[in-house]
Tab-separated table of C-alpha atoms in Angstrom:
chain	number	residue	atom	x	y	z
A	9	MET	CA	98.309	113.552	74.449
A	10	SER	CA	97.355	117.003	75.780
A	11	ALA	CA	97.632	117.962	79.444
A	12	ALA	CA	93.852	117.977	79.659
A	13	ASP	CA	93.772	114.310	78.673
A	14	CYS	CA	96.200	113.262	81.430
A	15	PRO	CA	94.653	112.017	84.694
A	16	VAL	CA	94.822	114.357	87.671
A	17	GLN	CA	97.800	113.279	89.741
A	18	PRO	CA	97.295	112.655	93.470
A	19	VAL	CA	99.627	114.189	96.044
A	20	THR	CA	101.780	111.433	97.490
A	21	GLY	CA	102.756	111.497	101.161
A	22	LEU	CA	105.611	109.480	102.682
A	23	ILE	CA	105.270	108.488	106.322
A	24	LEU	CA	108.376	107.271	108.148
A	25	SER	CA	107.610	105.920	111.608
A	26	GLY	CA	109.924	105.971	114.602
A	27	GLY	CA	112.103	103.283	116.065
A	28	GLY	CA	115.726	104.215	116.765
A	29	ALA	CA	118.174	102.028	114.872
A	30	ARG	CA	115.243	100.233	113.233
A	31	ALA	CA	114.925	103.238	110.937
A	32	ALA	CA	117.828	101.828	108.886
A	33	TYR	CA	115.157	99.617	107.298
A	34	GLN	CA	113.514	102.735	105.851
A	35	VAL	CA	116.714	103.685	104.031
A	36	GLY	CA	116.687	100.371	102.175
A	37	VAL	CA	113.093	100.961	101.064
A	38	LEU	CA	113.948	104.459	99.865
A	39	ALA	CA	116.983	103.112	97.972
A	40	ALA	CA	114.743	100.674	96.115
A	41	ILE	CA	112.344	103.491	95.234
A	42	ALA	CA	115.210	105.573	93.928
A	43	ASP	CA	116.235	102.666	91.642
A	44	LEU	CA	112.654	102.466	90.281
A	45	LEU	CA	112.394	106.141	89.378
A	46	PRO	CA	112.932	107.036	85.714
A	47	ASP	CA	114.235	110.468	86.693
A	48	ALA	CA	117.030	110.399	89.261
A	49	ALA	CA	116.398	113.985	90.341
A	50	HIS	CA	112.641	113.758	90.732
A	51	ASN	CA	111.202	113.703	94.267
A	52	PRO	CA	108.081	111.511	94.198
A	53	PHE	CA	106.952	112.625	97.657
A	54	PRO	CA	105.635	116.211	97.831
A	55	VAL	CA	104.666	115.540	101.457
A	56	ILE	CA	107.134	113.889	103.841
A	57	VAL	CA	106.313	113.186	107.484
A	58	GLY	CA	108.525	111.537	110.080
A	59	THR	CA	108.505	110.681	113.752
A	60	SER	CA	111.418	109.825	116.055
A	61	ALA	CA	114.304	108.352	114.004
A	62	GLY	CA	111.936	108.480	111.038
A	63	ALA	CA	111.919	112.261	111.467
A	64	ILE	CA	115.679	112.309	110.868
A	65	ASN	CA	115.270	110.294	107.680
A	66	ALA	CA	112.340	112.481	106.589
A	67	VAL	CA	114.239	115.732	107.043
A	68	GLY	CA	117.367	114.272	105.468
A	69	LEU	CA	115.275	113.450	102.419
A	70	ALA	CA	113.625	116.880	102.363
A	71	CYS	CA	116.967	118.672	102.645
A	72	GLY	CA	118.030	116.968	99.401
A	73	ALA	CA	114.630	116.945	97.673
A	74	LEU	CA	116.014	118.828	94.643
A	75	HIS	CA	118.315	115.854	94.001
A	76	PHE	CA	116.326	112.905	95.284
A	77	THR	CA	118.647	110.037	94.358
A	78	GLN	CA	121.703	111.883	95.683
A	79	ALA	CA	119.860	112.466	98.940
A	80	ILE	CA	119.096	108.744	99.222
A	81	HIS	CA	122.739	107.853	98.526
A	82	ARG	CA	123.895	110.305	101.197
A	83	LEU	CA	121.385	108.953	103.693
A	84	THR	CA	122.394	105.375	102.919
A	85	ALA	CA	126.103	106.156	103.337
A	86	VAL	CA	125.450	107.657	106.781
A	87	TRP	CA	123.465	104.610	107.959
A	88	GLN	CA	125.893	102.110	106.466
A	89	GLY	CA	128.750	103.690	108.392
A	90	PHE	CA	126.894	104.189	111.668
A	91	ARG	CA	128.622	103.368	114.902
A	92	THR	CA	126.947	103.608	118.289
A	93	HIS	CA	129.325	106.311	119.541
A	94	GLN	CA	128.061	108.561	116.728
A	95	VAL	CA	124.572	108.506	118.256
A	96	TYR	CA	125.197	108.426	122.014
A	97	ARG	CA	128.119	108.158	124.404
A	98	SER	CA	129.133	104.487	124.584
A	99	ASP	CA	132.584	104.778	126.167
A	100	TRP	CA	133.137	103.851	129.844
A	101	PRO	CA	133.460	107.447	131.139
A	102	GLY	CA	130.393	108.568	129.187
A	103	VAL	CA	128.252	105.620	130.244
A	104	LEU	CA	129.226	105.813	133.920
A	105	ARG	CA	128.811	109.586	134.087
A	106	GLN	CA	125.366	109.447	132.483
A	107	ALA	CA	124.258	106.564	134.694
A	108	SER	CA	125.344	108.386	137.867
A	109	ARG	CA	123.588	111.564	136.730
A	110	PHE	CA	120.432	109.576	135.960
A	111	VAL	CA	120.412	107.946	139.412
A	112	GLY	CA	121.136	111.219	141.170
A	113	HIS	CA	118.449	113.040	139.230
A	114	SER	CA	115.728	110.342	139.342
A	115	LEU	CA	116.242	108.891	142.810
A	116	LEU	CA	117.920	111.635	144.797
A	117	GLY	CA	116.408	114.703	143.159
A	118	LEU	CA	119.780	116.245	142.295
A	119	GLY	CA	120.067	118.711	139.416
A	120	LYS	CA	116.380	118.745	138.559
A	121	GLU	CA	116.770	121.871	136.451
A	122	VAL	CA	118.691	119.894	133.810
A	123	PRO	CA	116.872	116.966	132.131
A	124	VAL	CA	118.806	113.710	132.012
A	125	ALA	CA	118.289	110.190	130.704
A	126	LEU	CA	120.070	106.847	130.562
A	127	LEU	CA	122.100	107.765	127.470
A	128	ASP	CA	123.815	110.974	126.320
A	129	ALA	CA	122.757	111.836	122.745
A	130	ALA	CA	125.175	114.743	122.313
A	131	PRO	CA	127.027	112.904	119.484
A	132	LEU	CA	123.807	112.659	117.480
A	133	ARG	CA	123.252	116.429	117.726
A	134	ALA	CA	126.751	117.024	116.366
A	135	LEU	CA	126.225	114.491	113.558
A	136	LEU	CA	122.942	116.101	112.446
A	137	ALA	CA	124.437	119.587	112.484
A	138	ARG	CA	127.308	118.336	110.325
A	139	GLU	CA	125.352	116.247	107.813
A	140	LEU	CA	122.120	118.207	107.224
A	141	ASP	CA	121.766	121.373	105.161
A	142	PHE	CA	118.402	122.722	106.247
A	143	SER	CA	118.459	125.431	103.595
A	144	GLY	CA	117.692	122.683	101.090
A	145	ILE	CA	114.129	122.443	102.454
A	146	ALA	CA	113.279	126.067	101.599
A	147	ALA	CA	114.953	125.717	98.207
A	148	ALA	CA	112.885	122.615	97.388
A	149	VAL	CA	109.679	124.334	98.494
A	150	ARG	CA	110.436	127.382	96.318
A	151	GLN	CA	111.060	125.204	93.273
A	152	ARG	CA	107.866	123.165	93.801
A	153	GLN	CA	109.743	119.938	94.424
A	154	LEU	CA	108.392	119.773	97.966
A	155	HIS	CA	105.038	120.813	99.386
A	156	ALA	CA	105.854	120.228	103.058
A	157	VAL	CA	107.978	118.240	105.475
A	158	ALA	CA	106.957	117.624	109.064
A	159	VAL	CA	108.201	116.039	112.275
A	160	THR	CA	106.139	115.248	115.354
A	161	ALA	CA	107.224	115.657	118.967
A	162	PHE	CA	105.399	115.205	122.289
A	163	GLY	CA	105.027	118.107	124.725
A	164	TYR	CA	105.495	116.876	128.250
A	165	GLU	CA	103.601	119.764	129.863
A	166	SER	CA	100.776	120.244	127.357
A	167	GLY	CA	100.387	116.523	126.649
A	168	GLN	CA	100.001	117.358	122.945
A	169	ALA	CA	101.473	115.678	119.901
A	170	VAL	CA	102.859	118.703	118.049
A	171	THR	CA	103.618	118.393	114.343
A	172	PHE	CA	106.194	120.993	113.363
A	173	TYR	CA	106.051	121.528	109.611
A	174	GLN	CA	107.851	123.626	107.009
A	175	GLY	CA	106.306	124.091	103.585
A	176	ARG	CA	104.121	126.125	101.285
A	177	PRO	CA	102.364	129.143	102.859
A	178	VAL	CA	98.984	127.795	101.690
A	179	ILE	CA	99.021	125.158	104.463
A	180	ASP	CA	96.881	126.106	107.432
A	181	PRO	CA	97.768	125.068	111.000
A	182	TRP	CA	95.394	122.565	112.564
A	183	SER	CA	94.146	121.692	115.995
A	184	ARG	CA	92.556	118.402	117.030
A	185	HIS	CA	92.207	116.576	120.333
A	186	TYR	CA	95.780	116.651	121.731
A	187	ARG	CA	97.121	117.013	118.167
A	188	ILE	CA	98.194	120.293	116.589
A	189	GLY	CA	100.154	121.413	113.548
A	190	VAL	CA	102.572	124.357	113.883
A	191	PRO	CA	104.423	126.006	110.982
A	192	THR	CA	108.087	126.606	111.700
A	193	ARG	CA	111.562	126.578	110.237
A	194	LEU	CA	112.907	123.108	111.070
A	195	GLY	CA	116.294	122.604	112.674
A	196	VAL	CA	118.423	120.147	114.619
A	197	GLU	CA	116.516	120.728	117.892
A	198	HIS	CA	113.234	119.583	116.331
A	199	LEU	CA	114.876	116.327	115.280
A	200	MET	CA	116.490	115.815	118.687
A	201	ALA	CA	113.102	116.366	120.371
A	202	SER	CA	111.213	114.049	118.054
A	203	SER	CA	113.754	111.249	118.544
A	204	ALA	CA	114.118	111.591	122.337
A	205	ILE	CA	112.871	108.158	123.409
A	206	PRO	CA	111.528	108.511	126.971
A	207	LEU	CA	114.075	107.765	129.739
A	208	ILE	CA	116.637	106.656	127.145
A	209	PHE	CA	117.317	110.124	125.690
A	210	ALA	CA	116.739	113.450	127.446
A	211	PRO	CA	113.835	115.713	126.415
A	212	VAL	CA	114.635	118.846	124.419
A	213	LYS	CA	113.317	122.357	125.099
A	214	LEU	CA	111.560	124.040	122.174
A	215	HIS	CA	110.311	127.537	122.959
A	216	ARG	CA	108.854	127.223	126.505
A	217	GLU	CA	108.225	123.480	126.732
A	218	TYR	CA	110.230	120.284	126.868
A	219	PHE	CA	109.482	117.790	124.123
A	220	GLY	CA	110.175	114.087	123.697
A	221	ASP	CA	109.616	111.327	121.194
A	222	GLY	CA	106.696	112.139	118.928
A	223	ALA	CA	105.343	108.589	118.997
A	224	LEU	CA	104.360	108.940	122.664
A	225	ARG	CA	100.909	110.377	122.106
A	226	GLN	CA	100.590	110.243	118.350
A	227	SER	CA	97.163	108.668	118.204
A	228	ALA	CA	96.805	109.235	114.434
A	229	PRO	CA	100.273	108.969	112.773
A	230	ILE	CA	98.863	109.272	109.252
A	231	SER	CA	96.805	112.398	109.990
A	232	PRO	CA	99.612	115.006	109.621
A	233	ALA	CA	100.293	113.907	106.042
A	234	LEU	CA	96.618	114.408	105.182
A	235	HIS	CA	96.578	117.832	106.826
A	236	LEU	CA	99.581	118.784	104.695
A	237	GLY	CA	97.710	117.895	101.519
A	238	ALA	CA	98.517	114.253	100.791
A	239	THR	CA	95.785	112.295	98.990
A	240	ARG	CA	97.611	108.980	99.110
A	241	VAL	CA	100.271	107.735	101.526
A	242	LEU	CA	103.175	105.313	101.496
A	243	VAL	CA	103.821	104.086	105.014
A	244	VAL	CA	107.218	102.531	105.818
A	245	GLY	CA	106.954	100.677	109.116
A	246	VAL	CA	109.629	99.229	111.385
A	247	SER	CA	107.867	96.088	112.650
A	248	VAL	CA	106.888	92.852	110.951
A	249	ASN	CA	103.983	93.488	108.573
A	250	PRO	CA	100.903	92.087	110.355
A	251	ARG	CA	99.309	91.461	106.978
A	252	GLY	CA	102.037	89.009	106.103
A	253	SER	CA	102.221	87.161	109.419
A	254	ASP	CA	100.050	85.007	111.626
A	255	ALA	CA	98.777	87.169	114.492
A	256	ASN	CA	98.172	84.054	116.593
A	257	ALA	CA	101.592	82.511	115.980
A	258	ALA	CA	102.821	83.358	119.474
A	259	VAL	CA	100.050	81.420	121.184
A	260	GLY	CA	101.708	78.056	120.649
A	261	ARG	CA	105.221	79.089	121.650
A	262	PRO	CA	106.722	77.330	124.665
A	263	GLN	CA	106.606	79.453	127.821
A	264	THR	CA	109.599	79.670	130.159
A	265	GLY	CA	107.630	80.455	133.305
A	266	LEU	CA	110.273	83.040	134.253
A	267	PRO	CA	109.360	86.588	135.302
A	268	PRO	CA	109.936	89.169	132.539
A	269	SER	CA	113.228	91.044	132.590
A	270	LEU	CA	113.358	94.841	132.649
A	271	ALA	CA	114.486	94.778	129.031
A	272	GLN	CA	111.604	92.504	128.051
A	273	ILE	CA	109.093	94.867	129.686
A	274	SER	CA	110.755	97.854	128.071
A	275	GLY	CA	110.681	96.180	124.706
A	276	HIS	CA	106.943	95.693	124.882
A	277	MET	CA	106.501	99.326	125.959
A	278	LEU	CA	108.622	100.553	123.053
A	279	ASN	CA	106.700	98.392	120.607
A	280	SER	CA	103.434	99.710	121.970
A	281	THR	CA	104.678	103.273	121.487
A	282	PHE	CA	106.230	102.950	118.039
A	283	VAL	CA	104.267	100.142	116.373
A	284	ASP	CA	100.758	99.620	117.674
A	285	ARG	CA	99.420	103.150	117.054
A	286	LEU	CA	100.582	103.182	113.466
A	287	GLU	CA	99.061	99.803	112.703
A	288	GLY	CA	95.809	100.851	114.406
A	289	ASP	CA	95.694	104.051	112.335
A	290	ILE	CA	96.217	102.080	109.133
A	291	GLU	CA	93.353	99.752	110.043
A	292	LEU	CA	91.088	102.759	110.791
A	293	LEU	CA	91.956	104.352	107.442
A	294	GLU	CA	91.193	101.132	105.594
A	295	ARG	CA	87.796	100.930	107.301
A	296	LEU	CA	87.053	104.512	106.305
A	297	ASN	CA	88.031	103.718	102.725
A	298	HIS	CA	85.634	100.778	102.802
A	299	LEU	CA	82.857	103.008	104.193
A	300	SER	CA	83.607	105.610	101.518
A	301	GLY	CA	83.110	102.955	98.841
A	302	LEU	CA	79.657	102.154	100.203
A	303	VAL	CA	78.468	105.781	100.113
A	304	PRO	CA	78.136	107.545	96.722
A	305	PRO	CA	80.431	110.621	96.560
A	306	PRO	CA	77.489	113.091	96.231
A	307	LEU	CA	76.189	111.810	99.562
A	308	HIS	CA	79.492	112.231	101.493
A	309	PRO	CA	78.835	114.543	104.480
A	310	PRO	CA	81.109	117.610	104.175
A	311	GLY	CA	83.993	117.791	106.595
A	312	LEU	CA	83.956	114.116	107.672
A	313	GLY	CA	86.878	113.076	105.525
A	314	LEU	CA	85.193	110.228	103.684
A	315	GLN	CA	87.198	110.693	100.471
A	316	PRO	CA	89.202	107.489	99.938
A	317	ILE	CA	92.931	107.587	100.754
A	318	ASP	CA	95.100	105.111	98.865
A	319	VAL	CA	97.516	103.483	101.338
A	320	LEU	CA	100.523	101.293	100.605
A	321	VAL	CA	102.409	99.767	103.523
A	322	ILE	CA	105.935	98.378	103.339
A	323	ALA	CA	107.094	96.708	106.540
A	324	PRO	CA	109.820	94.211	107.510
A	325	SER	CA	109.262	90.625	106.414
A	326	GLN	CA	111.498	89.401	109.255
A	327	PRO	CA	111.432	90.218	113.018
A	328	LEU	CA	113.992	92.945	113.617
A	329	ALA	CA	114.553	91.817	117.193
A	330	GLN	CA	115.887	88.466	115.943
A	331	ILE	CA	118.253	90.270	113.598
A	332	ALA	CA	119.441	92.511	116.447
A	333	ALA	CA	120.084	89.436	118.638
A	334	ARG	CA	122.433	88.045	115.991
A	335	HIS	CA	124.470	91.261	116.072
A	336	ARG	CA	124.453	91.980	119.826
A	337	HIS	CA	128.189	91.227	120.056
A	338	GLN	CA	128.781	94.441	118.046
A	339	LEU	CA	127.508	96.606	120.891
A	340	PRO	CA	130.417	98.499	122.553
A	341	ARG	CA	131.715	96.694	125.629
A	342	ALA	CA	130.627	99.417	128.064
A	343	LEU	CA	127.081	99.279	126.708
A	344	ARG	CA	127.043	95.457	126.819
A	345	MET	CA	127.945	95.573	130.502
A	346	PHE	CA	125.429	98.348	131.160
A	347	LEU	CA	122.575	96.530	129.406
A	348	HIS	CA	123.442	93.027	130.599
A	349	GLY	CA	121.741	93.392	133.967
A	350	PRO	CA	118.353	94.521	132.583
A	351	GLY	CA	118.524	91.616	130.100
A	352	ALA	CA	118.839	93.593	126.846
A	353	THR	CA	121.720	91.396	125.651
A	354	LYS	CA	119.618	88.240	125.968
A	355	ALA	CA	117.224	86.920	123.331
A	356	SER	CA	114.176	87.869	125.437
A	357	GLY	CA	115.356	91.511	125.576
A	358	ALA	CA	116.366	91.856	121.950
A	359	ASP	CA	113.461	94.210	121.245
A	360	VAL	CA	115.226	96.941	123.241
A	361	LEU	CA	118.495	96.124	121.521
A	362	SER	CA	116.852	96.500	118.086
A	363	TYR	CA	116.224	100.183	118.915
A	364	LEU	CA	119.714	100.939	120.259
A	365	LEU	CA	122.114	98.913	118.083
A	366	PHE	CA	123.621	101.540	115.770
A	367	GLU	CA	126.332	99.306	114.365
A	368	PRO	CA	127.220	98.498	110.706
A	369	GLY	CA	126.349	94.800	110.735
A	370	TYR	CA	122.845	95.348	112.072
A	371	CYS	CA	122.100	98.545	110.142
A	372	ASN	CA	123.376	97.123	106.837
A	373	GLU	CA	121.255	93.993	107.228
A	374	LEU	CA	118.180	96.154	107.851
A	375	ILE	CA	119.004	98.289	104.781
A	376	GLU	CA	119.268	95.187	102.633
A	377	LEU	CA	116.023	93.797	104.097
A	378	GLY	CA	114.247	97.084	103.321
A	379	TYR	CA	115.522	97.026	99.764
A	380	GLN	CA	114.423	93.445	99.182
A	381	ASP	CA	111.026	93.979	100.787
A	382	ALA	CA	110.392	97.044	98.605
A	383	MET	CA	111.472	95.213	95.454
A	384	ALA	CA	109.127	92.367	96.399
A	385	GLN	CA	106.357	94.966	96.044
A	386	LYS	CA	107.810	96.463	92.857
A	387	SER	CA	104.600	96.268	90.817
A	388	ALA	CA	102.568	97.788	93.671
A	389	LEU	CA	105.144	100.617	94.043
A	390	VAL	CA	105.176	101.338	90.318
A	391	ARG	CA	101.380	101.528	90.310
A	392	PHE	CA	101.169	103.530	93.519
A	393	LEU	CA	103.741	106.105	92.515
A	394	GLY	CA	102.293	106.443	88.973
A	395	LEU	CA	105.558	105.487	87.316
A	396	GLU	CA	103.706	103.952	84.381
A	397	GLN	CA	102.263	107.042	82.721
A	398	PRO	CA	100.102	107.194	79.581
A	399	PRO	CA	102.051	108.419	76.489
A	400	GLY	CA	102.576	112.168	76.654
A	401	CYS	CA	102.061	112.430	80.426
A	402	SER	CA	104.834	112.960	82.922
A	403	VAL	CA	105.131	112.676	86.663
A	404	PRO	CA	104.470	116.238	87.901
A	405	THR	CA	106.135	118.203	90.667
A	406	ASP	CA	104.072	119.933	93.317
A	407	THR	CA	101.538	122.103	91.546
A	408	SER	CA	99.534	123.291	94.569
A	409	ALA	CA	98.295	126.856	94.409
A	410	GLY	CA	100.558	129.299	96.144
């Protein structure tokens, strides 16, 4: 079969949402995809976009895009061996020092020139600097194995969700309502900023502004991938797939009548930040796809983005908070004491724990769950990624004009 007879291949975007330790689930999904690929070196995602902890996974993948399966194995090994102290200070001196600084800064106004938070993420910065070779991004872009990789952070002064991207020079910056895309050379500070969960981790200064977790005001999480050229997107979520669960299941649950704990309130706030916007954006995209199908392509108004976008969502089949509750004993003793008062070590506060529990038992169970959930959608993944090609056709690398 000649090249002219092969169907035009879409540009596949990978979207990795945020969620602290929950991002271990994404690694399991990626491991399953690596096992499905016929070519171990081939990167099936020319566009990779991440937010918060998903940004770390996204950039880790992009750094090794020239050797996709090896990059997945390296990422998996890091998550399988994670301990809390590799992400933030969890020893008694570190916890007490950070707590006293947080109280002095927030309540007494001491040391306002230095941003602080409940936890000290200095160990994570050291881990990222040690594990990631950012030169791999430029190499993958040059060799057409990667079109672009992007991470999103929230500017506390401007109020904008800023998507920092590195990729082909043909990509134009964009500006939408409180959403902009900025070309840059990605580094550790971009990842620290994107993953700085409000109050839990301190904001990070990039250029003249302090930035925090990109999920804070990311009203359209799928949009950056489309701006970067993706024509279909694989979304890996970190909350139970609403399509596979009963949205009204909670109505009949017995109520305790007790006031919510601080951890319970915080858990709902974190879920609202990391989960609800992504699910809302997926629903919006599906409605637009439906509308596109009702209007003949010649009648599509230019510039309104009515071209259909194929979307595949892989999300946990089990509640991650329940899994975290089973592993709460693995949390370092100082952290257990620190989080006991707000209620994070109780079942009702397990949502918060599910974001902070960087321990092997929990992370490995999430990796296995991600692998099994992806394999449960094997036929959909094979179709979506175009792994079943007509005779004579091959899965192409990025062929965008440059």
